[in-house]
Coordinates of C-alpha atoms in Angstrom, one line a residue:
Chain A
M519 CA -1.1 40.7 -12.6
A520 CA 0.9 38.0 -14.4
H521 CA 2.6 36.9 -11.3
S522 CA -0.5 36.5 -9.2
A523 CA -1.2 33.3 -11.2
T524 CA 2.0 31.6 -10.0
R525 CA 2.5 33.1 -6.6
L526 CA 2.3 31.1 -3.4
T527 CA -1.0 32.4 -2.0
R528 CA -2.3 32.5 1.6
F529 CA -4.8 29.8 0.5
N530 CA -1.9 27.6 -0.7
M531 CA -0.1 28.0 2.6
T532 CA -3.2 27.4 4.7
S533 CA -4.2 24.2 2.9
L534 CA -0.6 22.9 3.1
A535 CA -0.4 23.6 6.9
L536 CA -3.8 22.1 7.6
G537 CA -3.0 19.1 5.5
L538 CA 0.3 18.4 7.3
A539 CA -1.3 19.0 10.7
F540 CA -4.0 16.5 9.8
L541 CA -1.4 13.9 8.8
Y542 CA 0.8 14.4 11.9
L543 CA -1.3 15.3 14.9
P544 CA -2.8 11.9 15.6
I545 CA 0.7 10.3 15.6
V546 CA 2.0 13.0 17.9
I547 CA -0.9 12.5 20.3
L548 CA -0.4 8.7 20.2
V549 CA 3.3 9.1 21.1
I550 CA 2.5 11.5 24.0
Y551 CA -0.1 9.1 25.4
S552 CA 2.4 6.2 25.4
F553 CA 4.2 8.0 28.2
N554 CA 1.0 8.6 30.2
A555 CA 1.3 7.0 33.7
S556 CA -2.5 6.6 34.0
R557 CA -4.4 3.6 32.8
L558 CA -7.2 5.8 31.8
V559 CA -6.9 7.7 28.6
T560 CA -9.0 10.6 30.0
V561 CA -6.6 11.3 32.9
W562 CA -3.1 12.5 32.4
G563 CA -1.2 10.8 35.2
G564 CA 2.2 12.3 34.5
W565 CA 5.1 11.0 32.4
S566 CA 6.1 7.4 32.9
L567 CA 7.7 4.5 31.1
R568 CA 5.3 2.0 32.7
W569 CA 3.8 0.8 29.5
Y570 CA 7.2 0.2 28.0
H571 CA 8.0 -2.0 31.0
E572 CA 4.8 -3.8 30.4
F573 CA 5.6 -4.5 26.8
F574 CA 9.1 -5.8 27.6
S575 CA 7.7 -8.3 30.1
D576 CA 5.0 -9.5 27.7
R577 CA 6.4 -12.7 26.4
A578 CA 3.7 -13.3 23.7
M579 CA 4.0 -9.7 22.4
L580 CA 7.8 -9.9 22.3
D581 CA 7.6 -13.2 20.3
A582 CA 5.3 -11.6 17.8
A583 CA 7.7 -8.6 17.5
W584 CA 10.6 -10.9 16.9
M585 CA 8.6 -12.9 14.3
S586 CA 7.6 -9.7 12.5
L587 CA 11.2 -8.3 12.5
S588 CA 12.6 -11.6 11.0
V589 CA 9.9 -11.9 8.4
A590 CA 10.5 -8.3 7.4
A591 CA 14.2 -8.7 7.2
V592 CA 14.2 -11.9 5.2
S593 CA 11.3 -10.9 2.9
A594 CA 12.8 -7.4 2.3
T595 CA 16.1 -9.0 1.3
L596 CA 14.4 -11.5 -1.1
A597 CA 12.2 -8.7 -2.5
T598 CA 15.1 -6.4 -3.1
L599 CA 17.0 -9.1 -5.0
L600 CA 14.0 -10.1 -7.1
G601 CA 12.7 -6.6 -7.5
T602 CA 16.0 -5.2 -8.7
L603 CA 16.3 -8.0 -11.3
A604 CA 12.8 -7.3 -12.4
A605 CA 13.5 -3.6 -12.7
V606 CA 16.7 -4.2 -14.8
G607 CA 14.7 -6.5 -17.0
L608 CA 11.9 -3.9 -17.5
A609 CA 14.2 -0.9 -17.9
R610 CA 16.9 -2.4 -20.0
G611 CA 15.4 -5.5 -21.6
E612 CA 13.8 -3.6 -24.5
R613 CA 10.9 -5.6 -25.9
F614 CA 10.5 -9.2 -25.1
R615 CA 7.7 -11.8 -25.2
G616 CA 5.5 -11.6 -22.1
R617 CA 6.6 -8.2 -21.2
A618 CA 3.1 -6.8 -20.8
L619 CA 2.1 -9.7 -18.6
F620 CA 5.3 -9.2 -16.5
S621 CA 4.7 -5.5 -15.9
G622 CA 1.0 -6.2 -15.3
M623 CA 1.9 -8.8 -12.6
L624 CA 4.3 -6.3 -11.1
Y625 CA 2.0 -3.3 -11.0
S626 CA -1.3 -4.8 -10.0
P627 CA -0.2 -6.0 -6.5
L628 CA 0.5 -2.3 -5.7
V629 CA -3.2 -1.6 -5.7
M630 CA -4.7 -5.1 -5.4
P631 CA -6.9 -5.4 -2.3
E632 CA -5.0 -7.3 0.4
V633 CA -7.9 -9.6 1.1
I634 CA -7.6 -11.0 -2.5
S635 CA -3.8 -11.4 -2.4
G636 CA -4.0 -13.0 1.0
L637 CA -6.8 -15.4 0.1
S638 CA -5.2 -16.5 -3.1
L639 CA -1.8 -17.2 -1.6
L640 CA -3.4 -19.2 1.2
L641 CA -5.2 -21.4 -1.3
L642 CA -1.9 -22.0 -3.0
F643 CA -0.2 -22.9 0.2
V644 CA -3.0 -25.3 1.2
A645 CA -2.9 -26.9 -2.3
L646 CA 0.9 -27.3 -2.0
N647 CA 0.3 -28.8 1.5
A648 CA 2.9 -26.3 2.9
E649 CA 3.1 -25.9 6.6
R650 CA 1.9 -22.4 7.4
G651 CA 4.1 -20.1 9.5
F652 CA 7.3 -18.1 9.1
W653 CA 8.1 -19.1 5.5
T654 CA 4.6 -18.8 4.1
V655 CA 4.3 -15.2 5.5
T656 CA 7.8 -14.4 4.2
I657 CA 6.9 -15.6 0.7
A658 CA 3.7 -13.7 0.7
H659 CA 5.4 -10.5 1.8
T660 CA 8.2 -11.0 -0.7
T661 CA 5.6 -11.2 -3.5
L662 CA 3.9 -8.0 -2.4
T663 CA 6.9 -5.9 -1.6
M664 CA 9.1 -6.8 -4.6
C665 CA 6.7 -4.9 -6.7
F666 CA 7.4 -1.7 -4.7
V667 CA 11.1 -2.4 -5.0
T668 CA 10.7 -2.8 -8.8
V669 CA 9.0 0.6 -9.1
V670 CA 11.6 2.4 -7.0
V671 CA 14.6 0.9 -8.8
Q672 CA 13.0 1.1 -12.2
S673 CA 12.3 4.8 -11.9
R674 CA 15.9 5.3 -10.9
L675 CA 17.1 3.3 -13.9
A676 CA 14.9 5.2 -16.2
T677 CA 16.5 8.6 -15.3
L678 CA 20.0 7.2 -15.5
D679 CA 22.2 8.3 -18.3
R680 CA 22.5 5.3 -20.5
S681 CA 25.5 6.6 -22.4
L682 CA 27.6 5.6 -19.3
E683 CA 26.8 1.9 -19.8
E684 CA 27.3 2.3 -23.5
A685 CA 30.7 4.0 -23.0
A686 CA 31.8 1.2 -20.7
M687 CA 30.9 -1.4 -23.3
D688 CA 32.6 0.6 -26.0
L689 CA 35.7 0.4 -23.8
G690 CA 35.5 -3.3 -23.8
C691 CA 33.3 -4.3 -20.8
D692 CA 30.9 -7.1 -21.4
P693 CA 27.3 -6.1 -20.5
V694 CA 27.4 -7.9 -17.1
R695 CA 30.6 -6.1 -16.1
A696 CA 29.3 -2.8 -17.4
F697 CA 26.2 -3.3 -15.2
L698 CA 28.2 -4.3 -12.1
L699 CA 30.9 -1.6 -12.5
V700 CA 28.8 1.3 -13.8
T701 CA 25.1 0.9 -13.3
L702 CA 24.9 -0.9 -10.0
P703 CA 26.9 1.6 -8.0
L704 CA 24.6 4.4 -9.3
I705 CA 21.4 2.6 -8.4
V706 CA 22.6 1.3 -5.0
P707 CA 20.8 4.2 -3.1
A708 CA 17.5 3.3 -4.9
I709 CA 18.1 -0.4 -3.9
V710 CA 18.7 0.6 -0.3
A711 CA 15.5 2.7 -0.3
G712 CA 13.7 -0.2 -1.9
W713 CA 14.8 -2.6 0.8
M714 CA 13.7 -0.2 3.5
L715 CA 10.3 0.4 1.9
A716 CA 9.9 -3.4 1.7
F717 CA 10.9 -3.8 5.3
T718 CA 8.4 -1.3 6.6
L719 CA 5.6 -2.6 4.4
S720 CA 6.2 -6.1 5.7
L721 CA 6.3 -4.8 9.3
D722 CA 2.9 -3.1 8.7
D723 CA 0.8 -5.8 7.1
V724 CA -2.1 -7.4 9.0
V725 CA -4.4 -8.8 6.3
I726 CA -2.0 -10.9 4.2
A727 CA -0.2 -12.2 7.3
S728 CA -3.5 -13.2 8.8
F729 CA -4.3 -15.3 5.8
T730 CA -0.9 -16.9 5.3
T731 CA 0.3 -17.5 8.9
G732 CA -0.4 -20.7 10.9
P733 CA -1.5 -21.2 14.4
G734 CA 1.0 -20.1 17.0
S735 CA 3.0 -17.8 14.8
A736 CA 1.3 -14.4 14.9
T737 CA 3.1 -11.3 13.7
L738 CA 3.1 -8.1 15.7
P739 CA 0.5 -6.4 13.6
I740 CA -1.8 -9.4 14.0
R741 CA -1.4 -9.2 17.8
I742 CA -1.9 -5.4 17.8
Y743 CA -4.9 -5.8 15.7
S744 CA -6.6 -8.4 17.9
E745 CA -5.8 -6.2 21.0
V746 CA -7.2 -3.1 19.3
R747 CA -10.4 -4.8 18.5
L748 CA -10.9 -5.3 22.2
G749 CA -10.3 -1.7 23.0
V750 CA -7.5 0.8 23.6
K751 CA -4.8 -0.5 25.9
P752 CA -2.0 1.8 27.0
E753 CA 0.6 -0.9 26.3
I754 CA -0.3 -0.8 22.6
N755 CA 0.5 3.0 22.6
A756 CA 4.0 2.1 23.8
I757 CA 4.5 -0.7 21.2
C758 CA 3.2 1.7 18.4
T759 CA 5.7 4.4 19.6
L760 CA 8.5 1.9 19.4
V761 CA 7.6 0.9 15.9
I762 CA 7.3 4.5 14.9
A763 CA 10.8 5.2 16.3
L764 CA 12.2 2.2 14.3
I765 CA 10.5 3.4 11.1
A766 CA 11.8 7.0 11.8
V767 CA 15.4 5.6 11.9
I768 CA 14.8 3.7 8.7
I769 CA 13.4 6.8 7.0
V770 CA 16.4 8.9 8.0
V771 CA 18.7 6.3 6.6
A772 CA 16.7 6.0 3.4
S773 CA 16.5 9.7 2.8
F774 CA 20.2 9.9 3.4
A775 CA 20.7 7.2 0.8
S776 CA 18.6 9.0 -1.7
K777 CA 20.4 12.3 -1.1
L778 CA 23.6 10.4 -1.7
S779 CA 22.0 9.0 -4.9
S780 CA 21.2 12.4 -6.3
A781 CA 24.5 13.9 -5.3
R782 CA 26.3 11.0 -7.1
G783 CA 24.0 11.3 -10.1
E784 CA 25.0 14.9 -10.5
S785 CA 28.7 14.2 -10.1
A786 CA 28.5 11.3 -12.5
A787 CA 26.7 13.2 -15.2
P788 CA 29.6 15.4 -16.4
L789 CA 31.7 12.3 -16.9
Chain B
M137 CA 22.6 1.8 -30.3
S138 CA 24.3 -1.6 -30.7
A139 CA 25.5 -1.5 -27.1
R140 CA 21.9 -1.1 -26.1
R141 CA 21.0 -4.3 -28.0
I142 CA 23.8 -6.2 -26.4
F143 CA 22.7 -5.0 -23.0
A144 CA 19.1 -6.0 -23.6
R145 CA 19.8 -9.8 -23.6
P146 CA 21.4 -10.2 -20.2
A147 CA 18.8 -7.7 -18.8
R148 CA 16.0 -10.0 -20.1
F149 CA 17.9 -12.9 -18.6
A150 CA 17.8 -11.1 -15.2
A151 CA 14.0 -10.9 -15.4
I152 CA 13.6 -14.7 -15.5
A153 CA 13.7 -15.3 -11.7
P154 CA 11.3 -12.5 -10.8
Y155 CA 9.1 -13.6 -13.7
L156 CA 8.8 -17.2 -12.5
W157 CA 8.3 -15.9 -8.9
M158 CA 5.4 -13.7 -9.9
V159 CA 3.8 -16.5 -12.0
L160 CA 4.0 -18.9 -9.2
F161 CA 3.0 -16.7 -6.3
F162 CA 0.7 -14.2 -8.0
L163 CA -0.8 -15.7 -11.2
V164 CA -1.2 -19.3 -10.2
P165 CA -2.9 -18.5 -6.9
F166 CA -5.6 -16.7 -8.8
G167 CA -6.2 -20.0 -10.6
F168 CA -6.8 -21.6 -7.2
V169 CA -9.2 -19.0 -6.2
L170 CA -11.1 -19.5 -9.4
K171 CA -11.0 -23.3 -9.0
I172 CA -12.2 -23.2 -5.4
S173 CA -14.9 -20.7 -6.1
L174 CA -16.4 -23.4 -8.4
S175 CA -16.3 -26.2 -5.8
Q176 CA -18.7 -27.3 -3.2
T177 CA -18.4 -26.5 0.5
A178 CA -17.5 -29.4 2.7
I179 CA -17.3 -29.7 6.5
A180 CA -13.7 -30.9 6.5
Q181 CA -10.2 -29.6 6.4
P182 CA -9.7 -28.0 3.9
P183 CA -13.3 -27.0 3.9
Y184 CA -14.1 -27.6 0.2
T185 CA -14.3 -30.6 -2.0
P186 CA -11.5 -30.6 -4.6
V187 CA -12.9 -30.0 -8.1
F188 CA -10.2 -32.0 -9.7
D189 CA -6.9 -33.7 -9.0
F190 CA -4.1 -33.1 -11.4
T191 CA -2.8 -36.6 -10.8
E192 CA -5.9 -38.5 -12.0
G193 CA -5.6 -38.1 -15.7
R194 CA -7.8 -36.7 -18.4
A195 CA -10.9 -38.8 -17.8
A196 CA -11.1 -37.7 -14.2
L197 CA -10.6 -34.2 -15.4
A198 CA -13.5 -34.4 -17.7
A199 CA -15.7 -35.9 -15.0
A200 CA -14.6 -33.1 -12.7
F201 CA -15.5 -30.4 -15.2
A202 CA -19.0 -31.8 -15.3
Q203 CA -19.2 -31.3 -11.6
L204 CA -18.2 -27.6 -11.6
S205 CA -20.7 -25.7 -9.8
F206 CA -21.7 -22.2 -10.1
D207 CA -23.7 -22.5 -6.8
N208 CA -21.4 -20.1 -5.0
F209 CA -21.9 -17.4 -7.6
R210 CA -25.6 -18.0 -7.6
L211 CA -25.5 -17.5 -3.9
L212 CA -23.7 -14.2 -4.3
L213 CA -26.4 -13.0 -6.6
Q214 CA -29.3 -14.2 -4.5
D215 CA -28.2 -13.3 -1.0
N216 CA -28.8 -9.7 -0.3
L217 CA -25.8 -9.7 2.1
Y218 CA -23.3 -9.9 -0.8
I219 CA -25.1 -7.5 -3.2
L220 CA -25.4 -5.0 -0.4
S221 CA -21.8 -5.2 0.6
Y222 CA -20.7 -4.8 -3.0
L223 CA -22.8 -1.7 -3.3
R224 CA -21.6 -0.4 0.0
S225 CA -18.0 -0.9 -1.1
L226 CA -18.6 1.0 -4.3
V227 CA -20.3 3.9 -2.5
V228 CA -17.6 4.1 0.2
A229 CA -14.8 4.0 -2.4
V230 CA -16.4 6.6 -4.6
T231 CA -17.3 8.9 -1.7
S232 CA -13.8 8.6 -0.2
T233 CA -12.1 9.2 -3.5
V234 CA -14.1 12.4 -4.1
V235 CA -13.3 13.6 -0.6
L236 CA -9.6 12.7 -1.0
L237 CA -9.5 14.7 -4.3
L238 CA -11.1 17.7 -2.6
I239 CA -8.7 17.6 0.3
G240 CA -5.6 16.4 -1.6
Y241 CA -5.7 18.8 -4.5
P242 CA -5.2 22.0 -2.5
I243 CA -2.4 20.4 -0.6
A244 CA -0.6 19.1 -3.7
Y245 CA -1.2 22.5 -5.3
G246 CA 0.3 24.3 -2.3
M247 CA 3.3 22.0 -2.5
A248 CA 3.9 22.7 -6.2
R249 CA 3.8 26.4 -5.5
L250 CA 6.5 26.3 -2.8
P251 CA 10.0 27.5 -3.5
Q252 CA 12.0 24.7 -5.1
R253 CA 14.1 23.9 -2.0
W254 CA 11.0 23.6 0.2
Q255 CA 9.3 21.2 -2.2
G256 CA 11.6 18.4 -1.3
V257 CA 10.9 18.9 2.4
A258 CA 7.1 19.0 1.8
M259 CA 7.2 15.9 -0.3
M260 CA 9.2 14.1 2.5
L261 CA 6.6 15.2 5.0
V262 CA 3.8 13.7 2.9
I263 CA 5.7 10.4 2.3
V264 CA 6.7 9.8 5.9
P265 CA 3.1 8.9 7.1
F266 CA 3.0 6.5 4.2
W267 CA 6.0 4.7 5.6
T268 CA 4.6 4.8 9.2
S269 CA 2.5 1.8 10.0
F270 CA -1.0 2.1 8.6
L271 CA -2.4 0.0 11.5
I272 CA -0.8 2.3 14.0
R273 CA -2.2 5.4 12.3
I274 CA -5.7 3.9 12.5
Y275 CA -5.1 3.0 16.1
A276 CA -4.0 6.6 16.7
W277 CA -7.5 7.7 15.6
I278 CA -9.2 5.2 17.9
N279 CA -7.3 6.9 20.8
I280 CA -8.7 10.3 19.8
L281 CA -12.2 9.2 18.8
Q282 CA -13.1 6.9 21.7
H283 CA -15.9 7.7 24.2
D284 CA -13.6 9.5 26.7
G285 CA -11.0 10.3 24.0
L286 CA -9.4 13.6 23.2
L287 CA -11.9 14.8 20.7
N288 CA -14.9 14.5 23.1
Q289 CA -12.8 16.1 25.9
I290 CA -12.1 19.1 23.8
L291 CA -15.7 19.4 22.5
L292 CA -17.0 19.1 26.1
A293 CA -14.4 21.6 27.4
L294 CA -15.4 24.1 24.7
H295 CA -19.1 23.5 25.5
I296 CA -19.8 22.6 21.9
V297 CA -21.5 19.5 23.0
S298 CA -23.1 18.7 26.4
A299 CA -22.6 14.9 26.4
P300 CA -19.9 12.8 24.8
V301 CA -20.6 12.1 21.1
V302 CA -20.3 8.5 19.8
W303 CA -17.6 8.7 17.1
L304 CA -16.3 5.2 17.0
S305 CA -18.3 2.6 15.1
T306 CA -19.8 5.2 12.8
D307 CA -19.5 5.8 9.1
S308 CA -17.9 9.2 9.7
A309 CA -15.1 7.6 11.7
M310 CA -14.6 5.1 8.8
Y311 CA -14.4 7.9 6.2
L312 CA -12.0 9.8 8.4
G313 CA -9.8 6.8 8.7
I314 CA -9.9 6.1 5.0
V315 CA -9.2 9.7 4.0
Y316 CA -6.4 9.9 6.6
S317 CA -4.7 6.6 5.4
Y318 CA -5.0 7.3 1.7
L319 CA -4.2 11.0 1.6
P320 CA -0.5 10.5 0.6
F321 CA -1.6 8.2 -2.3
M322 CA -3.7 11.0 -3.6
I323 CA -1.3 13.9 -3.0
L324 CA 1.8 12.4 -4.6
P325 CA 0.6 11.7 -8.1
L326 CA -1.2 15.1 -8.1
Y327 CA 1.9 16.8 -7.0
A328 CA 3.9 15.0 -9.6
T329 CA 1.9 16.5 -12.5
L330 CA 1.3 19.9 -10.9
S331 CA 5.0 20.5 -10.2
K332 CA 6.0 19.6 -13.8
M333 CA 3.6 22.2 -15.1
D334 CA 5.0 25.1 -17.1
A335 CA 4.5 28.3 -15.1
S336 CA 4.7 30.4 -18.3
L337 CA 1.3 28.9 -19.4
L338 CA -0.3 30.5 -16.4
E339 CA 1.5 33.8 -17.0
A340 CA 0.3 33.7 -20.6
A341 CA -3.2 33.1 -19.4
G342 CA -2.8 36.1 -17.0
D343 CA -1.4 38.3 -19.8
L344 CA -4.4 37.4 -21.9
G345 CA -6.7 38.7 -19.2
A346 CA -7.7 35.5 -17.3
S347 CA -8.2 36.0 -13.6
P348 CA -6.2 33.6 -11.4
L349 CA -9.3 31.5 -10.8
Q350 CA -10.1 31.4 -14.5
A351 CA -6.5 30.5 -15.2
F352 CA -6.7 27.7 -12.7
W353 CA -9.9 26.2 -14.3
L354 CA -8.9 26.7 -17.9
V355 CA -5.2 25.8 -17.7
T356 CA -4.0 24.2 -14.5
F357 CA -6.9 21.9 -13.8
P358 CA -7.2 20.4 -17.3
L359 CA -3.4 19.8 -17.4
S360 CA -3.4 18.1 -14.1
L361 CA -6.1 15.5 -15.1
P362 CA -3.5 12.7 -15.6
G363 CA -2.5 13.2 -12.0
V364 CA -6.2 13.3 -10.9
G365 CA -6.8 10.0 -12.7
A366 CA -3.7 8.3 -11.2
G367 CA -4.5 9.5 -7.7
A368 CA -8.1 8.6 -7.9
L369 CA -7.4 5.0 -9.2
L370 CA -4.6 4.6 -6.7
C371 CA -7.1 5.3 -3.9
F372 CA -10.3 3.8 -5.4
I373 CA -9.0 0.3 -6.2
P374 CA -7.7 -0.6 -2.8
I375 CA -10.5 1.2 -0.9
V376 CA -13.1 -1.1 -2.6
G377 CA -11.4 -4.1 -1.0
E378 CA -10.5 -2.4 2.3
F379 CA -10.9 -4.5 5.4
V380 CA -9.0 -3.1 8.4
I381 CA -10.3 0.4 8.4
P382 CA -14.1 -0.4 8.2
D383 CA -13.6 -3.3 10.6
L384 CA -12.0 -1.1 13.3
L385 CA -13.8 2.2 12.8
A386 CA -17.2 1.5 11.2
G387 CA -20.2 -0.2 12.9
S388 CA -20.9 -3.8 12.2
N389 CA -24.4 -3.4 10.8
S390 CA -23.3 -2.9 7.1
L391 CA -20.3 -4.6 5.8
M392 CA -17.9 -3.8 2.9
I393 CA -17.1 -6.6 0.6
G394 CA -13.6 -7.1 2.1
Q395 CA -15.3 -7.6 5.5
T396 CA -17.8 -10.1 4.1
L397 CA -15.0 -12.1 2.4
W398 CA -13.1 -12.1 5.7
L399 CA -16.2 -13.2 7.6
E400 CA -17.0 -16.0 5.2
F401 CA -13.4 -17.2 5.3
F402 CA -12.4 -16.9 9.0
T403 CA -15.7 -17.1 10.8
N404 CA -18.0 -19.2 8.6
K405 CA -15.1 -21.2 7.2
D406 CA -16.8 -21.2 3.8
W407 CA -13.8 -21.1 1.5
P408 CA -15.7 -21.6 -1.7
V409 CA -18.1 -18.7 -1.1
A410 CA -15.2 -16.5 0.0
S411 CA -13.3 -17.4 -3.2
A412 CA -16.4 -16.6 -5.2
A413 CA -16.6 -13.2 -3.5
A414 CA -12.9 -12.6 -4.3
V415 CA -13.5 -13.5 -8.0
A416 CA -16.5 -11.2 -8.2
L417 CA -14.5 -8.4 -6.5
L418 CA -11.6 -8.9 -8.9
L419 CA -14.0 -8.7 -11.9
L420 CA -15.3 -5.5 -10.5
L421 CA -11.8 -4.1 -10.3
V422 CA -10.5 -5.2 -13.8
P423 CA -11.5 -2.0 -15.6
P424 CA -9.9 0.3 -13.1
L425 CA -6.9 -1.9 -12.9
V426 CA -6.4 -1.9 -16.7
L427 CA -6.8 1.8 -16.7
Y428 CA -4.3 2.2 -13.9
D429 CA -1.8 -0.1 -15.6
R430 CA -2.1 2.0 -18.8
L431 CA -1.5 5.3 -16.9
Q432 CA 1.5 3.8 -15.1
R433 CA 3.1 2.6 -18.3
R434 CA 2.5 6.0 -20.0
Q435 CA 4.1 7.8 -17.1
L436 CA 7.1 5.5 -17.1
A437 CA 7.5 5.9 -20.8
G438 CA 7.2 9.7 -20.4
G439 CA 9.8 9.8 -17.7
R440 CA 12.4 8.1 -19.9

């Protein structure tokens, strides 16, 4: 009787299985359709790489993909740098003036509707007379994604055993060296995970990029979006599958990094 | 303790660069939105008359203040289009959040009941779609829902319907897209509170004669309320301003506020009105944002 309250019931299993099926089936179907030889979605024309060929000979699409990858790489790097610094400030800075504003500014973009963030950044760029293109999108994405990096790194810092840093300082390290030699190696996996999250978020964004980019420099999601509005095109299935494959690789690396992180955290604890 | 204090100073120093970045690229831009929402529309590039120029000194500034116009906000209140799209955004966000809770809770609950070593796998499986491009996942649904798509093919083959059903450009398609996209945001905070729950509480409830259902309603559910709150806010706030999902999946006869803002900005090139709509949307979101910020901070403080 007592155990029935905590046991894994059939209802639990069913809801879990249905939930996961709901999350994954559409993606699986999309990937399968990307290999469909037929132009019509209704007809299965056999397996084919035709739409992948089409993508790799589509100059405009390739340019957009390149633009997206470079924006994602640069903005993720900037965001990781700034986000890690912000996380250290929040997790280790104790109380300081403007802390509430700081954390507020860092948490609200996580849920802020993208139309507002996009519009406000565009108005800033217009006021600054900045030429819109690669750098404006990169700055916009850095601003959004550094908040995610901050959350990831800050939660790692919060669970870290602070006595390690204190011991290093008792043994004569100044705070900066204690951070670089003790703390940083322990949070590297979280930083790596943060970079990858920032990269994928940047690669995904349509709305903010639409506001902040200029004519002639569309990102991949902007191009996909304008194609999708006109209807389903098999080539888009292929592009989407390639993006999913790229993200899958990133996820594997990130989860490996976080596994490394927890393993290290355990081995470091008895020290 | 003293080592902590020594550490705090360089840590605060580290925060300077991100602080300045966020002030410049997050806070200041809102000032511009506010400023332009108060200016007049102009047929020029940029399509508004500047309210004031920082270089012209105080007298010009005072003159400019006299010119501030609330016309754009008056328009928002008078034109049914805006009021209707605000209302629609609220209705869509509330409905979706409720549906997300109803679907997300059993999934999170199931996850929390899994044996320890499977919980990590299940969590990974829920997080992966969050990493996968959101646009691509919406597109995947268009593949399935279109006129000759998979869903209609299956329904026709099973003789459930006799003619293809129109799924795309309907509200049901939009709700499906929203629920699909935001499900991980709902599951993860719920799972976080449910998995931390002390199982002995449920056993105690059982020992005292509560049925599993009673134990759930009287113990589990009340204790999971912080997770319910966090998940609901995490979904509600961005859904109110959602643009891509309603644009791709819903019909064009009733717009959400994000779509109206987009239309004013990109199609009508009326930047002041778009800015006014953004300010109004932001005002609408301040209470849930403050609530969310408080929950976040409490959780981070609890985790320490």
